[in-house]
XYZ file of C-alpha atoms in Angstrom:
231
model
C 0.000 0.000 0.000
C 1.179 3.523 -0.662
C -0.107 7.055 -0.784
C -2.162 6.771 2.412
C -2.099 9.739 4.762
C -0.738 8.878 8.201
C -0.639 11.058 11.312
C 2.096 10.263 13.850
C 1.248 11.629 17.323
C 4.234 11.350 19.680
C 6.076 13.751 21.983
C 9.359 11.879 21.392
C 10.560 14.021 18.502
C 13.531 11.827 17.646
C 11.393 8.681 17.425
C 8.632 10.548 15.602
C 11.110 11.756 12.995
C 12.619 8.271 12.597
C 9.184 6.681 12.132
C 8.034 9.429 9.777
C 11.131 9.108 7.593
C 10.706 5.329 7.388
C 7.000 5.569 6.505
C 7.717 8.198 3.877
C 10.216 5.784 2.304
C 7.406 3.194 2.159
C 5.247 5.622 0.193
C 3.068 7.063 2.943
C 2.226 10.747 3.209
C 3.148 11.530 6.822
C 2.149 14.364 9.159
C 3.366 14.775 12.738
C 1.894 16.094 15.974
C 3.935 16.620 19.144
C 1.154 16.088 21.689
C -2.428 14.961 22.082
C -4.056 18.371 21.697
C -2.237 19.038 18.435
C -3.120 15.558 17.221
C -6.815 16.079 17.963
C -6.808 19.424 16.162
C -5.206 17.858 13.094
C -7.637 14.933 13.018
C -10.604 17.297 13.236
C -9.297 19.536 10.467
C -7.791 17.065 8.001
C -8.456 13.631 6.524
C -6.117 10.808 7.497
C -6.180 7.138 6.572
C -4.499 6.039 9.809
C -3.321 7.523 13.113
C -0.261 6.195 14.968
C -0.809 7.342 18.547
C 1.609 7.202 21.471
C 0.122 6.421 24.877
C 2.297 8.390 27.311
C 2.406 12.089 26.422
C 2.248 15.343 28.387
C -1.236 16.782 28.685
C -3.772 14.471 27.104
C -2.530 10.903 27.126
C -3.094 8.519 24.237
C -6.103 6.838 25.860
C -7.911 10.186 26.165
C -6.979 11.194 22.631
C -8.185 7.884 21.224
C -11.547 8.171 23.000
C -12.005 11.744 21.798
C -11.174 10.792 18.207
C -13.739 7.982 18.401
C -16.441 10.504 19.340
C -16.315 11.949 15.836
C -14.209 9.680 13.611
C -13.801 6.014 12.725
C -10.269 6.525 11.321
C -8.062 3.456 11.976
C -5.842 3.926 15.038
C -2.717 2.034 16.100
C -1.485 2.857 19.588
C 2.143 2.578 20.693
C 3.155 1.973 24.297
C 6.134 0.984 26.412
C 3.689 -0.629 28.864
C 3.640 -4.289 27.921
C 1.231 -5.786 30.455
C -2.049 -7.381 29.393
C -4.303 -4.807 31.076
C -2.685 -1.922 29.184
C -3.132 -3.735 25.869
C -6.796 -4.391 26.593
C -7.252 -0.778 27.692
C -5.923 0.437 24.338
C -8.388 -1.704 22.421
C -11.225 -0.666 24.722
C -10.382 2.984 24.126
C -11.098 2.429 20.435
C -7.751 1.420 18.921
C -7.712 -1.089 16.067
C -4.285 -2.459 16.980
C -1.212 -1.673 19.071
C 2.561 -2.035 19.050
C 4.767 -2.344 22.123
C 7.878 -0.179 22.351
C 10.568 -0.786 21.363
C 9.072 -2.036 18.120
C 10.800 -2.673 14.820
C 9.852 -0.457 11.903
C 9.074 -3.479 9.670
C 6.695 -4.764 12.373
C 4.985 -1.376 12.489
C 4.717 -1.357 8.699
C 3.158 -4.830 8.690
C 0.589 -3.910 11.329
C -0.281 -0.678 9.513
C -0.835 -2.589 6.284
C -3.039 -5.097 8.104
C -5.193 -2.323 9.582
C -5.394 -0.492 6.255
C -6.421 -3.715 4.494
C -9.206 -4.100 7.010
C -10.291 -0.505 6.391
C -10.547 -0.965 2.625
C -14.178 -0.778 1.536
C -15.037 -3.602 -0.804
C -18.133 -5.269 -2.218
C -18.131 -8.967 -1.375
C -19.257 -11.363 -4.075
C -22.097 -13.144 -2.372
C -25.699 -13.941 -3.104
C -27.147 -11.998 -0.195
C -26.001 -8.357 0.064
C -27.802 -7.837 3.377
C -28.239 -9.673 6.659
C -31.301 -9.162 8.864
C -32.229 -10.500 12.281
C -34.786 -9.037 14.654
C -34.287 -5.271 14.302
C -30.703 -5.581 13.039
C -29.811 -4.947 9.404
C -26.288 -5.252 8.001
C -25.728 -4.121 4.423
C -22.505 -5.699 3.180
C -22.316 -3.461 0.103
C -22.829 -0.043 1.701
C -21.337 -1.013 5.094
C -24.427 0.423 6.774
C -25.673 -1.111 10.015
C -29.000 -0.231 11.627
C -30.800 -1.366 14.760
C -34.518 -0.545 14.839
C -33.916 1.849 11.943
C -31.169 3.772 13.779
C -27.764 3.925 12.134
C -24.888 2.403 14.114
C -21.398 3.842 13.610
C -18.792 1.077 13.419
C -15.089 1.220 12.762
C -13.914 -0.794 9.756
C -12.574 -3.495 12.074
C -15.855 -3.683 13.972
C -17.802 -3.921 10.714
C -15.555 -6.640 9.320
C -15.930 -8.648 12.530
C -19.716 -8.265 12.386
C -19.694 -9.259 8.718
C -17.667 -12.381 9.467
C -19.999 -13.383 12.296
C -23.230 -12.731 10.381
C -22.144 -14.419 7.152
C -21.452 -17.496 9.295
C -24.576 -17.157 11.457
C -25.373 -20.433 13.159
C -21.727 -21.550 13.028
C -19.264 -21.353 15.894
C -16.342 -19.166 14.827
C -13.102 -19.832 16.695
C -10.876 -17.038 17.945
C -8.200 -18.039 15.451
C -10.612 -18.106 12.509
C -11.907 -14.637 13.381
C -8.387 -13.266 13.829
C -7.301 -14.626 10.443
C -10.416 -13.339 8.677
C -10.576 -9.880 10.228
C -6.998 -8.952 11.165
C -5.010 -11.113 8.763
C -3.068 -14.359 8.468
C -0.267 -12.984 10.648
C -2.643 -12.925 13.635
C -3.764 -16.009 15.521
C -2.942 -15.893 19.222
C -4.274 -12.446 20.157
C -7.564 -13.573 21.699
C -7.929 -10.285 23.553
C -8.520 -8.554 20.208
C -11.596 -10.663 19.518
C -12.889 -10.415 23.068
C -12.625 -6.626 23.223
C -14.085 -6.073 19.756
C -16.987 -8.430 20.421
C -17.705 -6.428 23.578
C -17.589 -3.218 21.538
C -20.042 -4.701 19.039
C -22.368 -5.841 21.803
C -22.420 -2.370 23.337
C -23.197 -0.695 20.020
C -25.852 -3.257 19.048
C -27.450 -3.256 22.490
C -26.796 -6.969 22.937
C -26.734 -8.403 26.476
C -24.078 -11.137 26.781
C -26.044 -12.705 29.664
C -29.101 -13.090 27.426
C -27.839 -12.570 23.870
C -30.044 -11.855 20.870
C -27.089 -11.776 18.510
C -23.663 -12.905 19.730
C -23.273 -15.898 22.012
C -19.974 -16.739 23.687
C -18.732 -20.288 23.313
C -16.338 -20.472 26.297
C -12.794 -21.404 25.351
C -13.715 -21.699 21.681
C -15.055 -18.499 20.152
C -18.395 -16.936 19.244
C -21.676 -17.867 17.607
C -23.957 -15.403 15.845
C -27.459 -16.683 16.553
C -29.645 -17.478 13.571
C -33.396 -16.975 13.374
C -35.796 -14.074 12.828
């Protein structure tokens, strides 16, 4: 992929410059912001295809910036952190990130994860007999990427939509964590179960689905998830 506009938000100017130079060599159009407030202002005033967002910054931290971006934009976000524990990784995904990298990361690893997220964000028209899925008051249009519940539009990130598409096109089938990771994030993913868990929770919240008494997504403990069939 090349030509995509990327915003790098990081107060570490040396690292930001190194990352920006590398991404420019890969064909990306790169802009830089030195803190969260500047990053938010740039996202609100310009169009970007992806945001690379550091977690620890003066002023607004990356978690706050990510949540604020998600209030108005579904732009793909990759967060970068030196905090490697499981809770921090889950917190990044819960804040609205599509993926994360742990510092120190290699530039080729960053490039691969960016390409995976951008692939997921690519709008495409699947070749299938049924362009729309309906159940109860839920409608998913695979061609327009529009999702409605009781006639109300639901804003999903590209990753959330692709996960919902994978679940609904296999309604009635148990989808394993690995199968969902491969289908939604890419073949290079397979062990990151927390991705699926957090994104399923995000879908449930947006669809108004109660995991204790699901209308849509049922958890199959230790295995994966089942999108319930039926009217």
